[in-house]
PDB file of N, CA, C and O in Angstrom:
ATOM      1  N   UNK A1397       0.846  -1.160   0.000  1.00  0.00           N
ATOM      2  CA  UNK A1397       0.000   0.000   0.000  1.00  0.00           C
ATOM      3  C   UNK A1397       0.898   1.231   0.000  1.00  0.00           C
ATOM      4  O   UNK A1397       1.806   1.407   0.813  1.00  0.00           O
ATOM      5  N   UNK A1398       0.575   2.048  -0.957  1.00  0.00           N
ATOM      6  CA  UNK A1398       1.083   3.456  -0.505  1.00  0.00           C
ATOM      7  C   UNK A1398       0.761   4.564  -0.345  1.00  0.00           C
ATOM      8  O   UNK A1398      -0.323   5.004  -0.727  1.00  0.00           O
ATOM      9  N   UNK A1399       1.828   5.382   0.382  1.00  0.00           N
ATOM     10  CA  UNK A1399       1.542   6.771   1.120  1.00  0.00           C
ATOM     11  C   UNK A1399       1.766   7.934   0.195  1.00  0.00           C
ATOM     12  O   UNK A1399       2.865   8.488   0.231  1.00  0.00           O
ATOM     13  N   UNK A1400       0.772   8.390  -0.691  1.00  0.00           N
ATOM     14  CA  UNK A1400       1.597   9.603  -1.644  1.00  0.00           C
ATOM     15  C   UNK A1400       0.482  10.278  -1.018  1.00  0.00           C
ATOM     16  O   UNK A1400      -0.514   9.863  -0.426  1.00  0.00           O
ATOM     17  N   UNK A1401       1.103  11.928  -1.430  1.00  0.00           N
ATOM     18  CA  UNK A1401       0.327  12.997  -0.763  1.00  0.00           C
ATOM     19  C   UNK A1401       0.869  13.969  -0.007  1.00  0.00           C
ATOM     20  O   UNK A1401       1.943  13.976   0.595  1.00  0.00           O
ATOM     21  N   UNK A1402      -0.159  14.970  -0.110  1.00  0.00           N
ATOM     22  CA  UNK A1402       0.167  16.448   0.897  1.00  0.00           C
ATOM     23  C   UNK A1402       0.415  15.941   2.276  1.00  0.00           C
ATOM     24  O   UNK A1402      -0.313  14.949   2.314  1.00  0.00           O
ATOM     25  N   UNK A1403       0.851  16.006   3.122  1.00  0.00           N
ATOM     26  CA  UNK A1403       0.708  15.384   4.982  1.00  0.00           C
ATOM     27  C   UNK A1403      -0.005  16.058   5.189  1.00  0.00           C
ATOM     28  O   UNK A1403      -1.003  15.446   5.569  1.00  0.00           O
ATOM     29  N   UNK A1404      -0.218  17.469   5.179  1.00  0.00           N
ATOM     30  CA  UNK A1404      -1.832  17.955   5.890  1.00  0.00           C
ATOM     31  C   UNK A1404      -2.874  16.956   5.542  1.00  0.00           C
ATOM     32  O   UNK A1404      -3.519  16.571   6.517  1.00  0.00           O
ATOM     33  N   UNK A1405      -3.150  16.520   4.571  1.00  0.00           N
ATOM     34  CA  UNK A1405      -3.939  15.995   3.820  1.00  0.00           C
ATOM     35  C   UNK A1405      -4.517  14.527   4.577  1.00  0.00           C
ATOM     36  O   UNK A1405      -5.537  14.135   5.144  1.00  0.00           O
ATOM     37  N   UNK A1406      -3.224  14.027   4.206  1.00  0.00           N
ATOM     38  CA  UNK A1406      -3.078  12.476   4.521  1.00  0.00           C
ATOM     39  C   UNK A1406      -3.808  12.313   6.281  1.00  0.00           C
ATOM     40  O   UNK A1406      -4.727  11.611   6.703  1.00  0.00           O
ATOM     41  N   UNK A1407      -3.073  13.121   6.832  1.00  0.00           N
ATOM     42  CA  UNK A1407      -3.532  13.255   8.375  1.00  0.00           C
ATOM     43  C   UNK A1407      -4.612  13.230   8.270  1.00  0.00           C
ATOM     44  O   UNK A1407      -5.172  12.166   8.536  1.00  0.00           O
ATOM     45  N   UNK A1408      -5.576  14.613   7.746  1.00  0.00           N
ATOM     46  CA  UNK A1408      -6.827  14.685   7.970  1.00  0.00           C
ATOM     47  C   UNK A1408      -7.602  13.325   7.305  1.00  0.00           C
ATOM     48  O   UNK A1408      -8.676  13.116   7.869  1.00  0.00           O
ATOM     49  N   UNK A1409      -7.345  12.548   6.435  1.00  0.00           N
ATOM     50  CA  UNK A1409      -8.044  11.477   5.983  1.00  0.00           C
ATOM     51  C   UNK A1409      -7.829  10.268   6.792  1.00  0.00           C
ATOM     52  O   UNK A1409      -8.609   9.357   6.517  1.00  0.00           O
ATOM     53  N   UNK A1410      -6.801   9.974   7.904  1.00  0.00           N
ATOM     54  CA  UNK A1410      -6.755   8.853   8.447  1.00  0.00           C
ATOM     55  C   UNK A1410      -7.294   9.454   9.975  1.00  0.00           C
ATOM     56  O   UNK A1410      -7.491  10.555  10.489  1.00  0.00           O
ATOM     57  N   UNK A1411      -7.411   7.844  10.397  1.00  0.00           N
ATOM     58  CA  UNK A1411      -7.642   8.107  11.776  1.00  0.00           C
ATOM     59  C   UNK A1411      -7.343   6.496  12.529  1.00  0.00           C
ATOM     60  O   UNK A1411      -7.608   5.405  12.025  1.00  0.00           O
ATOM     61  N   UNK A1412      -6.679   6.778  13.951  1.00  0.00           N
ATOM     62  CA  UNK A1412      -6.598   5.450  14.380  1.00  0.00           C
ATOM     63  C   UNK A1412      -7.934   4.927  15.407  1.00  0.00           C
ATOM     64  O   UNK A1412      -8.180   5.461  16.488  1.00  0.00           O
ATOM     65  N   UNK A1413      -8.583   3.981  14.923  1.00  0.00           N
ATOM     66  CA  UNK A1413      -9.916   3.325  15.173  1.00  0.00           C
ATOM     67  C   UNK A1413      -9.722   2.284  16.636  1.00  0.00           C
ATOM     68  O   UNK A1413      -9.126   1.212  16.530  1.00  0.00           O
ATOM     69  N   UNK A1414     -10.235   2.697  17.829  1.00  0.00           N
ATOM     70  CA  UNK A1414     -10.143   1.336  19.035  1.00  0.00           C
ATOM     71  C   UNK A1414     -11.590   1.230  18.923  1.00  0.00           C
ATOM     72  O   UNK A1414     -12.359   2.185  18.812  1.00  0.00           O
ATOM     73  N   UNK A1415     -11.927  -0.085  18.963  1.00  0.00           N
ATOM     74  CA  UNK A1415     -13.061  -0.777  19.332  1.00  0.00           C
ATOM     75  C   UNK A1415     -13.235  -1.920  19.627  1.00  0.00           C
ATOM     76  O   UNK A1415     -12.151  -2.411  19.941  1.00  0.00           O
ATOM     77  N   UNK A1416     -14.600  -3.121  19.747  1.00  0.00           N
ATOM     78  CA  UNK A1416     -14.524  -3.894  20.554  1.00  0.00           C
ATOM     79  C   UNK A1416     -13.930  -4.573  19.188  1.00  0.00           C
ATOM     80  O   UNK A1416     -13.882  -4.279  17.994  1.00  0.00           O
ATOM     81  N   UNK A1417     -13.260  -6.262  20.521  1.00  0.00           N
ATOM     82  CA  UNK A1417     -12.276  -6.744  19.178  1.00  0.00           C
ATOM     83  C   UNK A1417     -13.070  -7.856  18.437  1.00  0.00           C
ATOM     84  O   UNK A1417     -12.555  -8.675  17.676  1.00  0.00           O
ATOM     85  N   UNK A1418     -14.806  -7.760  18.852  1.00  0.00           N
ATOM     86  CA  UNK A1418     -15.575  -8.949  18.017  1.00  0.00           C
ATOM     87  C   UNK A1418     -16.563  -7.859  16.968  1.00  0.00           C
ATOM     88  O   UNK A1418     -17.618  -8.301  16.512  1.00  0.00           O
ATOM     89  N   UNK A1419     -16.154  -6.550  16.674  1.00  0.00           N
ATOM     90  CA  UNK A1419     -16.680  -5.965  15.795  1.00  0.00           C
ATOM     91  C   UNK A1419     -16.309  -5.783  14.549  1.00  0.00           C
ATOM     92  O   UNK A1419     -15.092  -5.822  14.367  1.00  0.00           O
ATOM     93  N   UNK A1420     -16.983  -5.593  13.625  1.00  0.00           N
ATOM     94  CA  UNK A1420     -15.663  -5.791  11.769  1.00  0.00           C
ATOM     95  C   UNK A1420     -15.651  -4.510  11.644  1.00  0.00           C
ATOM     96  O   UNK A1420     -16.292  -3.669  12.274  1.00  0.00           O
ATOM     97  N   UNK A1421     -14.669  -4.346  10.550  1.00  0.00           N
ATOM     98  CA  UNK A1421     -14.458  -2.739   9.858  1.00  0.00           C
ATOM     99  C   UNK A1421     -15.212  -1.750  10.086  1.00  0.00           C
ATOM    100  O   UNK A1421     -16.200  -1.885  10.808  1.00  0.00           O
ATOM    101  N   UNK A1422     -14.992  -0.937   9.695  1.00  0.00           N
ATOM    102  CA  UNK A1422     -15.755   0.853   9.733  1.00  0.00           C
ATOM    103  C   UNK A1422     -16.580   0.249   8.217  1.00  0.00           C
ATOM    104  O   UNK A1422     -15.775  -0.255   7.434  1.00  0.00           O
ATOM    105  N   UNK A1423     -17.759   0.245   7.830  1.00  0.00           N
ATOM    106  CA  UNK A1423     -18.244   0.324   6.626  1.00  0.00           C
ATOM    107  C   UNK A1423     -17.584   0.502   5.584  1.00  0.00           C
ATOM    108  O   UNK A1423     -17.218  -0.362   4.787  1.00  0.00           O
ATOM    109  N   UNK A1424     -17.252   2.577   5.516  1.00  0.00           N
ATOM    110  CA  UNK A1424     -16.498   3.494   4.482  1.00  0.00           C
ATOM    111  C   UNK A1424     -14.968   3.043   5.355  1.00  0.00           C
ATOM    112  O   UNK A1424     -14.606   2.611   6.450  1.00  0.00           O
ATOM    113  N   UNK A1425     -14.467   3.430   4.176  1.00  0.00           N
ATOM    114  CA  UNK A1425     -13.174   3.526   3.601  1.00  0.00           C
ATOM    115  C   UNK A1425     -11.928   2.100   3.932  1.00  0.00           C
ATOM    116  O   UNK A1425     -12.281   0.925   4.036  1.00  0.00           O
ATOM    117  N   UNK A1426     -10.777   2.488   4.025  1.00  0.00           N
ATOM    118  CA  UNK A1426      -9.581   1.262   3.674  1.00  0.00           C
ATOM    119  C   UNK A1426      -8.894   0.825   4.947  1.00  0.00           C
ATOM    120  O   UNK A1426      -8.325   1.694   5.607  1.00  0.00           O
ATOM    121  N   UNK A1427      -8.887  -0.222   5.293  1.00  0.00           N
ATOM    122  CA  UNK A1427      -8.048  -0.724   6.371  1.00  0.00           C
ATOM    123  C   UNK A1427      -6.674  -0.706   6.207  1.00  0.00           C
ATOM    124  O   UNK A1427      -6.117  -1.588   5.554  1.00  0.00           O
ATOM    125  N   UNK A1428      -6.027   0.260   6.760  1.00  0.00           N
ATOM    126  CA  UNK A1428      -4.503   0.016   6.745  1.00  0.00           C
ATOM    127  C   UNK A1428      -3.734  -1.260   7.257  1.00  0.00           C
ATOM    128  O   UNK A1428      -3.054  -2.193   6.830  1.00  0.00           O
ATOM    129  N   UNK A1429      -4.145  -0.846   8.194  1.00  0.00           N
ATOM    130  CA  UNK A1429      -3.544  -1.739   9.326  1.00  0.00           C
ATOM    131  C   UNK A1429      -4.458  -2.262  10.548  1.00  0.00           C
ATOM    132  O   UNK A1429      -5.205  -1.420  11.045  1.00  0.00           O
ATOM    133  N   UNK A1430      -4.475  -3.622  11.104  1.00  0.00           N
ATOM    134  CA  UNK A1430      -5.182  -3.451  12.403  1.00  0.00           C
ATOM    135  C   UNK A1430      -5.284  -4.636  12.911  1.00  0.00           C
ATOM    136  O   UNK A1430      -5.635  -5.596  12.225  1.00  0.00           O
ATOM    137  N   UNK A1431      -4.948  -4.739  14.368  1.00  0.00           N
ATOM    138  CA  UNK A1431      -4.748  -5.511  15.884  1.00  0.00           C
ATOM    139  C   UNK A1431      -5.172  -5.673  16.595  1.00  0.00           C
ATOM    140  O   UNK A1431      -5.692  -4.711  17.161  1.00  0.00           O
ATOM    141  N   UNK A1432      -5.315  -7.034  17.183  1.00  0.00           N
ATOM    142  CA  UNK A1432      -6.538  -7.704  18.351  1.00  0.00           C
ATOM    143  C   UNK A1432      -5.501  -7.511  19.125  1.00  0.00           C
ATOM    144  O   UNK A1432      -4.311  -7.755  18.921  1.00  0.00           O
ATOM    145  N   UNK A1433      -6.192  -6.921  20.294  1.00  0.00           N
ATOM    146  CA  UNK A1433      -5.423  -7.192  22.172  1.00  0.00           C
ATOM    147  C   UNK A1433      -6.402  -7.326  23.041  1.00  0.00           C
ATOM    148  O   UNK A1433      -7.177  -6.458  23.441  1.00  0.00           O
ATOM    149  N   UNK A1434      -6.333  -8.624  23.366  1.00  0.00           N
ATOM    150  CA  UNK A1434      -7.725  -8.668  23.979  1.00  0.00           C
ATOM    151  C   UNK A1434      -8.909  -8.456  23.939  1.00  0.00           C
ATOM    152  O   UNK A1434      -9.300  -9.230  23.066  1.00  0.00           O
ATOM    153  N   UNK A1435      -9.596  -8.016  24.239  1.00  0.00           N
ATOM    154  CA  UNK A1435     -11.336  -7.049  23.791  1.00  0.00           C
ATOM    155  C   UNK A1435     -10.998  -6.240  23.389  1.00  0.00           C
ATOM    156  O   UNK A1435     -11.289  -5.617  24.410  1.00  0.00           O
ATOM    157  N   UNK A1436     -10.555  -5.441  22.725  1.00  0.00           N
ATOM    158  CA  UNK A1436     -10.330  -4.559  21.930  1.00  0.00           C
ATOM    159  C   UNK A1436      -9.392  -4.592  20.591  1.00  0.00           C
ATOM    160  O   UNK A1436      -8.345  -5.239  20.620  1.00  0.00           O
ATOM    161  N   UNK A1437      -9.666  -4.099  19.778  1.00  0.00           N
ATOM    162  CA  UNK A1437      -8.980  -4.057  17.974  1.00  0.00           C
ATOM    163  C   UNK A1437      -8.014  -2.428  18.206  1.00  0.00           C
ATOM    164  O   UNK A1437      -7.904  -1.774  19.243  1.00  0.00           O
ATOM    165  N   UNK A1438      -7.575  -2.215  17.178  1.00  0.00           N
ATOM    166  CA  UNK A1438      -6.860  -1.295  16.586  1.00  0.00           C
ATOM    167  C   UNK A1438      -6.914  -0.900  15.394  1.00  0.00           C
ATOM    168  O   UNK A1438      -5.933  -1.525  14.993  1.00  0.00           O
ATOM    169  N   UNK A1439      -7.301  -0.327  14.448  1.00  0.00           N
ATOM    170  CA  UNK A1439      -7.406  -0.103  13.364  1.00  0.00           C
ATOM    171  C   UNK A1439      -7.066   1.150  12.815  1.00  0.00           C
ATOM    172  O   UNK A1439      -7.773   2.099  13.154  1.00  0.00           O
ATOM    173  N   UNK A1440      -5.834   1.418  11.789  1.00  0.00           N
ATOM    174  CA  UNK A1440      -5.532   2.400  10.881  1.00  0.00           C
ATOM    175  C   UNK A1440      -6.178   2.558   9.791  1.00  0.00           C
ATOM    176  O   UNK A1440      -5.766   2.099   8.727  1.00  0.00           O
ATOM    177  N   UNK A1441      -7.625   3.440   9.942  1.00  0.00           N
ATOM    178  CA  UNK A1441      -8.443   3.466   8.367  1.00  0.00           C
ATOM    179  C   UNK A1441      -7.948   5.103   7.638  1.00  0.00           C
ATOM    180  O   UNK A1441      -7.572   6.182   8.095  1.00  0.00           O
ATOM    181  N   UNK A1442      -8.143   4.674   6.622  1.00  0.00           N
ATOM    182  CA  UNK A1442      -8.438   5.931   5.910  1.00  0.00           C
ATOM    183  C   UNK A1442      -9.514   6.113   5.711  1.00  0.00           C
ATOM    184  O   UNK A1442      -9.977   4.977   5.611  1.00  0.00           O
ATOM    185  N   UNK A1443     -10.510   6.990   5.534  1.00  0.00           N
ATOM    186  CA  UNK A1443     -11.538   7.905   5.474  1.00  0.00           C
ATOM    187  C   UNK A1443     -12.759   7.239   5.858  1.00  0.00           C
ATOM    188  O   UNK A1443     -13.774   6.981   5.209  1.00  0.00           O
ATOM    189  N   UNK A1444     -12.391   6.987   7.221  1.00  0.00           N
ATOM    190  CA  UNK A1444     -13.197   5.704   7.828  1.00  0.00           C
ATOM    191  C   UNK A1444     -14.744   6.453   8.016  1.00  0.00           C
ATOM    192  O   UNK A1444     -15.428   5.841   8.836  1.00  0.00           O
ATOM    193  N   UNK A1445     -15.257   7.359   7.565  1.00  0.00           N
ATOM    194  CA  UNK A1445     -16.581   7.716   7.560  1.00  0.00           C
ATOM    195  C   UNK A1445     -17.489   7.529   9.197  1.00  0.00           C
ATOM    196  O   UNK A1445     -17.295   8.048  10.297  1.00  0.00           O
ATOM    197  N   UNK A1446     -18.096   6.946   8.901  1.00  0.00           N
ATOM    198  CA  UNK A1446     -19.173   7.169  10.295  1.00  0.00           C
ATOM    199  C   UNK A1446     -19.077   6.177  11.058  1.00  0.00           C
ATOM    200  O   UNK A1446     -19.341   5.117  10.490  1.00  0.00           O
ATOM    201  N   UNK A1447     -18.761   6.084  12.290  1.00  0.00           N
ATOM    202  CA  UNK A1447     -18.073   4.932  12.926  1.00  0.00           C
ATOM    203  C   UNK A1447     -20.138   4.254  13.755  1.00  0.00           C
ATOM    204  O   UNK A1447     -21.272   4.642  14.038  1.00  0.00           O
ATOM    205  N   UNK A1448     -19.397   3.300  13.729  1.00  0.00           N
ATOM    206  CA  UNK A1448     -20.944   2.397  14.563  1.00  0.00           C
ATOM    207  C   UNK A1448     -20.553   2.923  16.430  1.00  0.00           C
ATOM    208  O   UNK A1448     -19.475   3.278  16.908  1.00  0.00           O
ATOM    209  N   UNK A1449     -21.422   2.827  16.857  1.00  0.00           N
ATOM    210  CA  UNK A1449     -21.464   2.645  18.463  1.00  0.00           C
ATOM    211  C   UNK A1449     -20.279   1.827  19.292  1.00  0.00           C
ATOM    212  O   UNK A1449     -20.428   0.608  19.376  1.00  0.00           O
ATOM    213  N   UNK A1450     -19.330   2.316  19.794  1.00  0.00           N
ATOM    214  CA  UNK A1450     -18.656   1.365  20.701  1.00  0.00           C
ATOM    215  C   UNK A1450     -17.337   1.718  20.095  1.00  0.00           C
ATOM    216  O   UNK A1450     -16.449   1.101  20.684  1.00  0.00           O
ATOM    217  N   UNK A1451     -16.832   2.548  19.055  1.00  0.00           N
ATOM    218  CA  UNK A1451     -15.598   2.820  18.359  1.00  0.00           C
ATOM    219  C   UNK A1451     -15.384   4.143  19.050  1.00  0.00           C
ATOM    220  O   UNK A1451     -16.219   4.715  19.751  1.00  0.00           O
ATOM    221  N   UNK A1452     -14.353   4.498  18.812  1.00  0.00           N
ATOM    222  CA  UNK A1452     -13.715   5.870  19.061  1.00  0.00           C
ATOM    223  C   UNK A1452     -12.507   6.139  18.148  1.00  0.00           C
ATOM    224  O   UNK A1452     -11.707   5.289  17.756  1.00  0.00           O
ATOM    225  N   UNK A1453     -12.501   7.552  17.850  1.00  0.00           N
ATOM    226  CA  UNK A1453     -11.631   7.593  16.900  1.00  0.00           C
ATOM    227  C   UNK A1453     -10.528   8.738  17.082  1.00  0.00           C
ATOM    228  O   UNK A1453     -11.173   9.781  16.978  1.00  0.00           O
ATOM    229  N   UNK A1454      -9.649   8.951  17.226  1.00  0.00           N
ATOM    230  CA  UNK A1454      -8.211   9.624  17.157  1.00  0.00           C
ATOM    231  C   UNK A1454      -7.334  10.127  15.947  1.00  0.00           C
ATOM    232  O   UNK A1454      -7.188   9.482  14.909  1.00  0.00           O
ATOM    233  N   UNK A1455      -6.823  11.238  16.180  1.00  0.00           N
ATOM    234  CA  UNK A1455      -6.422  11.728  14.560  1.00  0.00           C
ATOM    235  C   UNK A1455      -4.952  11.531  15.315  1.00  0.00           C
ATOM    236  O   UNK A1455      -4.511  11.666  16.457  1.00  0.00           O
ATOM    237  N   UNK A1456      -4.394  11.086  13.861  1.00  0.00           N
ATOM    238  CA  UNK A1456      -3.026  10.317  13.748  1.00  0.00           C
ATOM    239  C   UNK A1456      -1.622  11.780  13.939  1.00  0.00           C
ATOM    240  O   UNK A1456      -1.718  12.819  13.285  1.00  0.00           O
ATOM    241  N   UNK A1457      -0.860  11.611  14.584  1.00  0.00           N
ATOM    242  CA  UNK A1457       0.194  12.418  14.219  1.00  0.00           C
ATOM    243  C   UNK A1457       1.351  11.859  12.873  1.00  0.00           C
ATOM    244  O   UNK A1457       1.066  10.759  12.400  1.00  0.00           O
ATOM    245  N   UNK A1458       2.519  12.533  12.315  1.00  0.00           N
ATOM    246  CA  UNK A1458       2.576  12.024  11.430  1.00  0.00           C
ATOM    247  C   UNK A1458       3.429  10.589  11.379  1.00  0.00           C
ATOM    248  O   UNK A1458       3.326   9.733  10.501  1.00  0.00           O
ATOM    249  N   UNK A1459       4.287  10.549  12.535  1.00  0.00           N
ATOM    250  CA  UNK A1459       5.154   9.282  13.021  1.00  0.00           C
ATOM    251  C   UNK A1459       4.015   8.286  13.121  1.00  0.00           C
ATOM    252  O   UNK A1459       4.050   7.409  12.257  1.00  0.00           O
ATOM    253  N   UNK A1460       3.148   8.237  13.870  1.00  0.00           N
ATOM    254  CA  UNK A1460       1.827   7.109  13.764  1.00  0.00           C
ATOM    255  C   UNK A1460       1.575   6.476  12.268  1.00  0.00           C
ATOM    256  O   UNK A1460       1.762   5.367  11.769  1.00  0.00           O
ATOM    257  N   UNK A1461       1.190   7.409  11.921  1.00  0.00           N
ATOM    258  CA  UNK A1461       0.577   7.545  10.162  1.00  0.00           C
ATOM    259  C   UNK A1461       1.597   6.449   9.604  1.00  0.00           C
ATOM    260  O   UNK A1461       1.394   5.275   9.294  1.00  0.00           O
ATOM    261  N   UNK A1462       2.988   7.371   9.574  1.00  0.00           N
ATOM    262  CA  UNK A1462       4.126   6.390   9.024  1.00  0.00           C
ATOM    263  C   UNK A1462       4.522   5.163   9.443  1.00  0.00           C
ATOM    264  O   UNK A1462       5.016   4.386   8.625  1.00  0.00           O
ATOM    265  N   UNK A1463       4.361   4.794  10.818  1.00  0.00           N
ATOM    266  CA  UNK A1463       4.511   3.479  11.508  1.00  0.00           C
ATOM    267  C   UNK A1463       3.555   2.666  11.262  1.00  0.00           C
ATOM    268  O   UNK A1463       3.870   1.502  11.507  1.00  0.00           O
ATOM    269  N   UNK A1464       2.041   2.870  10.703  1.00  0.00           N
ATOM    270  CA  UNK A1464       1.623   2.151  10.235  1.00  0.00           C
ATOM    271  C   UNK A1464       0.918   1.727   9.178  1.00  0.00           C
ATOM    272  O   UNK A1464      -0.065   0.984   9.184  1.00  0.00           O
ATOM    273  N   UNK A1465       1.523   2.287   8.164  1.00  0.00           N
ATOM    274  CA  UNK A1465       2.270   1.549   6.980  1.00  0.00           C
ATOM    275  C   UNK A1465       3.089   0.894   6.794  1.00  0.00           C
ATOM    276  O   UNK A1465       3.135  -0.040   5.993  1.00  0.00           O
ATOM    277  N   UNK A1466       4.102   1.370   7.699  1.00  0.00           N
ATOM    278  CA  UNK A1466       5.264   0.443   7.728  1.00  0.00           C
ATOM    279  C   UNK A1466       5.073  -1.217   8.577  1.00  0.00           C
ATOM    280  O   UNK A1466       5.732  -2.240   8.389  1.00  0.00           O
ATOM    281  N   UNK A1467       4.055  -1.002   9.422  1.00  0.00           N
ATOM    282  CA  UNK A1467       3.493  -2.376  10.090  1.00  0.00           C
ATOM    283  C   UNK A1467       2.747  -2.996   9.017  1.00  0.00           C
ATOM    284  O   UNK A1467       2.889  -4.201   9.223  1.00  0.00           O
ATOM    285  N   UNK A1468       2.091  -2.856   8.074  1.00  0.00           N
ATOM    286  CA  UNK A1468       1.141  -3.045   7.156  1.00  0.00           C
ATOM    287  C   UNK A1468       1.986  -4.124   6.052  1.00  0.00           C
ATOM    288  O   UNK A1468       1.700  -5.228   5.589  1.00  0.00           O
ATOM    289  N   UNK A1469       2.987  -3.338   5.919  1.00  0.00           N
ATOM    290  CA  UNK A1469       3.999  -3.604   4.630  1.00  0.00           C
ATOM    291  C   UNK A1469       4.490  -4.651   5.096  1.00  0.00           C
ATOM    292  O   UNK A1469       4.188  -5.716   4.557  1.00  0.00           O
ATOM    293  N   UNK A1470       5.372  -4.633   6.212  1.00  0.00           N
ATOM    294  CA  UNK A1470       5.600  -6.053   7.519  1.00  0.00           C
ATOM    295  C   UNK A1470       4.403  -7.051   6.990  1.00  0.00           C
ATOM    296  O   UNK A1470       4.394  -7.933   6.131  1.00  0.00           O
ATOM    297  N   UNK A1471       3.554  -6.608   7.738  1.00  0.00           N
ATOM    298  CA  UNK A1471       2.209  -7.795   7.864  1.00  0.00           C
ATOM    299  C   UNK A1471       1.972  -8.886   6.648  1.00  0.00           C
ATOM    300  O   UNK A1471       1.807 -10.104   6.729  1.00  0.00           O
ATOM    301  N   UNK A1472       2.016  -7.956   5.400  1.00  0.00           N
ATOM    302  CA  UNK A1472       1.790  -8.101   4.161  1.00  0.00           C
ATOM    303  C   UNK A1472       3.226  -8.846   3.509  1.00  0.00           C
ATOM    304  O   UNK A1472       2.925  -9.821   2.821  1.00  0.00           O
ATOM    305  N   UNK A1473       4.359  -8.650   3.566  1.00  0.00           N
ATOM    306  CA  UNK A1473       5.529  -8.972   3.368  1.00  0.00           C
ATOM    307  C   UNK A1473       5.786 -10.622   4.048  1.00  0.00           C
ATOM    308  O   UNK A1473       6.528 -11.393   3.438  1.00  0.00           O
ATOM    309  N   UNK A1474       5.158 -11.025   5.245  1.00  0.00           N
ATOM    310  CA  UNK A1474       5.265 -12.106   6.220  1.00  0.00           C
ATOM    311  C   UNK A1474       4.137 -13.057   5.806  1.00  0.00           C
ATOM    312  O   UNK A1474       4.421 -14.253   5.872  1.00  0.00           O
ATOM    313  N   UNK A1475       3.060 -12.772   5.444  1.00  0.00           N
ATOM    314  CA  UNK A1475       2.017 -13.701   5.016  1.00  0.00           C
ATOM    315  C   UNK A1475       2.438 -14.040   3.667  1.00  0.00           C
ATOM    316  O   UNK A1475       1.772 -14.823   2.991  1.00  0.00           O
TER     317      UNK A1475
END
């Protein structure tokens, strides 16, 4: 997957997603990246749109952003 783009940009379109860890994707937009720990997931979406009940969502700084892609690429590289 790749990262091209303005960084203002990119920031404002991602966001890092916690929710419960027996719930699936955000509907809208792309799963970057994302991790079970216990009852709870992790998820790096891009333009993850309207989240369901029980999610919360966080805007990425840009080291985040970049670390996970770079976990992604890992993930993807190992399978």
């Amino acid at each position: 997957m790749e990262l091209d783009g303005d960084v203002d940009e990119l920031l404002e379109e991602h966001r890092d997603l916690v929710g419960p860890a027996d719930a699936g994707p955000p509907e809208a937009g792309t799963v970057v990246h994302a991790r079970k720990s216990g009852r709870q997931q992790r998820m790096l979406v891009r333009d993850p749109g309207v989240l369901a009940p029980g999610w919360e969502s966080q805007q990425l700084d840009l080291e985040s952003l970049v670390t996970g892609y770079l976990r992604a690429d890992r993930a993807r590289a190992g399978a």
